[in-house]
Amino acid sequence: MGFDKVAHFFVFGLLGTLLFRSLRMEFRAAQRWLLAFAGVMAYAAADETLQFFNPDRSFDPWDWVADGAGALLAIFLYRNWKVYRGILEYKFGRRLAK
């Protein structure tokens, strides 16, 4: 596995988390994660398709797989692991606000 797959995994994982967080809370939990995952996969498919037509870039379907795996894991961790959610929700300027 090349470095680019690792980069795809983490970048699209973060994108999945951000999209999940941005969805309204009115969505039930199952709908919310599924909608976030589908959005990331659609964006990843569009990105890979555009790379196919760019002579300076390369089309690799395994990048799309790495994108999906990263997004799925990150959304799952955000939903179910307080430590990960706490790191992403940490407010750095808390002392400065007083």
Coordinates of N, CA and C in Angstrom, one line a residue:
M1 N 0.9 -1.2 0.0 CA 0.0 0.0 0.0 C 0.9 1.2 0.0
G2 N 0.6 2.1 -0.9 CA 1.4 3.3 -1.0 C 1.0 4.4 -0.1
F3 N 1.9 5.4 0.0 CA 1.5 6.6 0.9 C 0.3 7.3 0.5
D4 N 0.0 7.3 -0.8 CA -1.2 8.0 -1.3 C -2.5 7.4 -0.8
K5 N -2.5 6.1 -0.6 CA -3.7 5.4 -0.1 C -3.9 5.7 1.4
V6 N -2.8 5.8 2.1 CA -2.9 6.2 3.5 C -3.4 7.7 3.6
A7 N -2.9 8.5 2.8 CA -3.4 9.9 2.8 C -4.8 10.0 2.4
H8 N -5.3 9.2 1.4 CA -6.7 9.2 1.0 C -7.5 8.7 2.2
F9 N -7.0 7.7 2.9 CA -7.8 7.1 4.1 C -8.0 8.2 5.1
F10 N -7.0 8.9 5.5 CA -7.1 9.9 6.6 C -7.8 11.2 6.2
V11 N -7.6 11.6 5.0 CA -8.2 12.9 4.5 C -9.7 12.7 4.3
F12 N -10.1 11.6 3.7 CA -11.5 11.3 3.5 C -12.2 10.9 4.8
G13 N -11.4 10.3 5.7 CA -11.9 10.0 7.0 C -12.3 11.3 7.8
L14 N -11.5 12.3 7.7 CA -11.8 13.6 8.3 C -13.0 14.2 7.6
L15 N -13.0 14.1 6.3 CA -14.2 14.6 5.5 C -15.5 14.0 5.9
G16 N -15.4 12.7 6.1 CA -16.6 11.9 6.6 C -17.1 12.4 7.9
T17 N -16.1 12.6 8.8 CA -16.5 13.1 10.2 C -17.1 14.5 10.1
L18 N -16.5 15.3 9.3 CA -17.0 16.7 9.2 C -18.4 16.7 8.6
L19 N -18.6 15.9 7.6 CA -19.9 15.8 7.0 C -20.9 15.3 7.9
F20 N -20.6 14.3 8.7 CA -21.5 13.7 9.7 C -21.8 14.7 10.7
R21 N -20.8 15.5 11.2 CA -21.1 16.5 12.2 C -22.0 17.6 11.7
S22 N -21.9 17.9 10.4 CA -22.6 19.0 9.8 C -24.1 18.7 9.5
L23 N -24.4 17.5 9.5 CA -25.8 17.1 9.2 C -26.7 17.5 10.5
R24 N -27.9 17.8 10.2 CA -28.8 18.2 11.3 C -29.1 17.0 12.2
M25 N -29.3 17.3 13.4 CA -29.6 16.2 14.4 C -31.0 15.6 14.2
E26 N -31.8 16.2 13.4 CA -33.1 15.6 13.2 C -33.1 14.2 12.5
F27 N -32.0 14.0 11.7 CA -31.8 12.8 11.1 C -31.6 11.7 12.1
R28 N -32.3 10.6 12.0 CA -32.0 9.5 12.9 C -30.6 9.0 12.7
A29 N -30.0 8.4 13.7 CA -28.6 8.0 13.7 C -28.2 7.2 12.4
A30 N -29.1 6.2 12.0 CA -28.8 5.4 10.9 C -28.8 6.2 9.6
Q31 N -29.8 7.1 9.4 CA -29.8 8.0 8.3 C -28.7 8.9 8.2
R32 N -28.3 9.4 9.3 CA -27.2 10.5 9.4 C -25.9 9.9 8.9
W33 N -25.5 8.8 9.4 CA -24.2 8.2 9.1 C -24.2 7.7 7.6
L34 N -25.3 7.2 7.2 CA -25.5 6.7 5.8 C -25.4 7.9 4.8
L35 N -26.1 8.9 5.2 CA -26.1 10.1 4.3 C -24.6 10.7 4.2
A36 N -24.0 10.8 5.3 CA -22.6 11.3 5.4 C -21.7 10.4 4.5
F37 N -21.8 9.1 4.7 CA -21.0 8.2 4.0 C -21.3 8.2 2.5
A38 N -22.5 8.3 2.1 CA -22.9 8.4 0.7 C -22.3 9.7 0.1
G39 N -22.4 10.8 0.8 CA -21.8 12.1 0.4 C -20.4 12.0 0.1
V40 N -19.6 11.4 1.0 CA -18.2 11.2 0.8 C -17.9 10.4 -0.4
M41 N -18.6 9.3 -0.5 CA -18.4 8.4 -1.7 C -18.7 9.0 -3.0
A42 N -19.7 9.9 -3.0 CA -20.1 10.6 -4.2 C -19.0 11.6 -4.6
Y43 N -18.5 12.3 -3.6 CA -17.4 13.2 -3.8 C -16.1 12.5 -4.3
A44 N -15.8 11.4 -3.6 CA -14.6 10.6 -4.0 C -14.7 10.1 -5.4
A45 N -15.9 9.6 -5.8 CA -16.1 9.1 -7.2 C -16.0 10.3 -8.2
A46 N -16.5 11.4 -7.9 CA -16.3 12.6 -8.8 C -14.9 13.0 -8.9
D47 N -14.2 12.9 -7.8 CA -12.7 13.3 -7.7 C -11.9 12.3 -8.6
E48 N -12.2 11.0 -8.5 CA -11.4 10.1 -9.3 C -11.8 10.2 -10.7
T49 N -13.1 10.4 -11.0 CA -13.5 10.6 -12.4 C -12.8 11.8 -13.1
L50 N -12.7 12.9 -12.4 CA -12.0 14.1 -12.9 C -10.5 13.8 -13.1
Q51 N -9.9 13.0 -12.2 CA -8.5 12.6 -12.4 C -8.3 11.8 -13.6
F52 N -9.3 11.0 -14.0 CA -9.2 10.2 -15.2 C -9.0 11.1 -16.5
F53 N -9.6 12.3 -16.5 CA -9.5 13.2 -17.6 C -8.3 14.2 -17.6
N54 N -7.6 14.2 -16.5 CA -6.5 15.1 -16.3 C -5.2 14.3 -16.6
P55 N -4.4 14.7 -17.6 CA -3.2 14.0 -18.0 C -2.1 14.0 -16.9
D56 N -2.2 15.0 -16.0 CA -1.2 15.1 -15.0 C -1.5 14.3 -13.7
R57 N -2.7 13.7 -13.7 CA -3.1 12.9 -12.6 C -3.4 11.5 -13.0
S58 N -3.5 10.5 -12.1 CA -3.8 9.2 -12.5 C -5.1 8.7 -11.8
F59 N -5.9 7.9 -12.5 CA -7.1 7.3 -12.1 C -6.8 6.0 -11.4
D60 N -7.2 5.8 -10.2 CA -6.9 4.6 -9.4 C -8.2 4.2 -8.6
P61 N -8.9 3.2 -9.0 CA -10.1 2.8 -8.2 C -9.8 2.4 -6.8
W62 N -8.5 2.0 -6.5 CA -8.2 1.7 -5.1 C -8.2 3.0 -4.2
D63 N -8.0 4.1 -4.8 CA -8.1 5.4 -4.1 C -9.5 5.5 -3.6
W64 N -10.4 5.2 -4.4 CA -11.9 5.3 -4.0 C -12.2 4.3 -2.8
V65 N -11.6 3.1 -2.9 CA -11.8 2.2 -1.8 C -11.1 2.7 -0.5
A66 N -10.0 3.3 -0.6 CA -9.3 3.9 0.6 C -10.1 5.0 1.1
D67 N -10.7 5.8 0.2 CA -11.6 7.0 0.6 C -12.8 6.4 1.5
G68 N -13.4 5.4 0.9 CA -14.6 4.9 1.6 C -14.3 4.2 2.9
A69 N -13.1 3.5 3.0 CA -12.7 2.8 4.2 C -12.4 3.9 5.3
G70 N -11.7 4.9 4.9 CA -11.4 6.0 5.9 C -12.6 6.7 6.4
A71 N -13.5 7.0 5.5 CA -14.8 7.7 5.9 C -15.6 6.8 6.8
L72 N -15.8 5.5 6.4 CA -16.6 4.6 7.2 C -16.0 4.5 8.6
L73 N -14.7 4.3 8.7 CA -14.1 4.1 10.0 C -14.2 5.4 10.9
A74 N -13.9 6.5 10.3 CA -14.0 7.8 11.0 C -15.4 8.1 11.5
I75 N -16.4 7.9 10.7 CA -17.8 8.1 11.1 C -18.1 7.2 12.3
F76 N -17.7 5.9 12.1 CA -18.0 4.9 13.2 C -17.3 5.3 14.5
L77 N -16.1 5.7 14.4 CA -15.3 6.1 15.6 C -16.0 7.4 16.2
Y78 N -16.3 8.3 15.4 CA -16.9 9.6 16.0 C -18.3 9.3 16.7
R79 N -19.0 8.3 16.1 CA -20.3 8.0 16.7 C -20.2 7.2 18.0
N80 N -19.1 6.3 18.1 CA -19.1 5.3 19.1 C -17.9 5.5 20.1
W81 N -17.0 6.3 19.9 CA -15.8 6.4 20.7 C -15.6 7.8 21.3
K82 N -15.9 8.0 22.6 CA -15.8 9.3 23.2 C -14.5 10.0 23.1
V83 N -13.4 9.2 23.1 CA -12.1 9.8 23.1 C -11.9 10.5 21.8
Y84 N -12.2 9.9 20.6 CA -12.1 10.5 19.3 C -12.9 11.7 19.2
R85 N -14.2 11.6 19.6 CA -15.1 12.7 19.6 C -14.6 13.9 20.5
G86 N -14.0 13.5 21.6 CA -13.5 14.6 22.5 C -12.3 15.3 22.0
I87 N -11.5 14.6 21.3 CA -10.3 15.3 20.6 C -10.8 16.2 19.6
L88 N -11.8 15.8 18.8 CA -12.3 16.7 17.7 C -13.1 17.9 18.2
E89 N -13.7 17.7 19.4 CA -14.6 18.7 19.9 C -13.9 19.6 20.9
Y90 N -12.6 19.4 21.1 CA -11.8 20.2 22.1 C -11.8 21.7 21.7
K91 N -12.1 22.5 22.7 CA -12.1 24.0 22.5 C -10.7 24.5 23.0
F92 N -9.9 25.0 22.0 CA -8.5 25.4 22.4 C -8.5 26.8 23.1
G93 N -9.4 27.7 22.8 CA -9.4 29.0 23.3 C -10.2 29.2 24.6
R94 N -10.4 28.1 25.3 CA -11.3 28.2 26.5 C -10.8 29.2 27.5
R95 N -9.5 29.2 27.8 CA -9.0 30.1 28.8 C -9.0 31.6 28.4
L96 N -8.8 31.8 27.1 CA -8.8 33.1 26.5 C -10.2 33.8 26.6
A97 N -11.2 33.0 26.6 CA -12.6 33.5 26.5 C -13.0 34.1 27.8
K98 N -12.4 33.8 28.9 CA -12.8 34.3 30.2 C -12.4 35.7 30.5

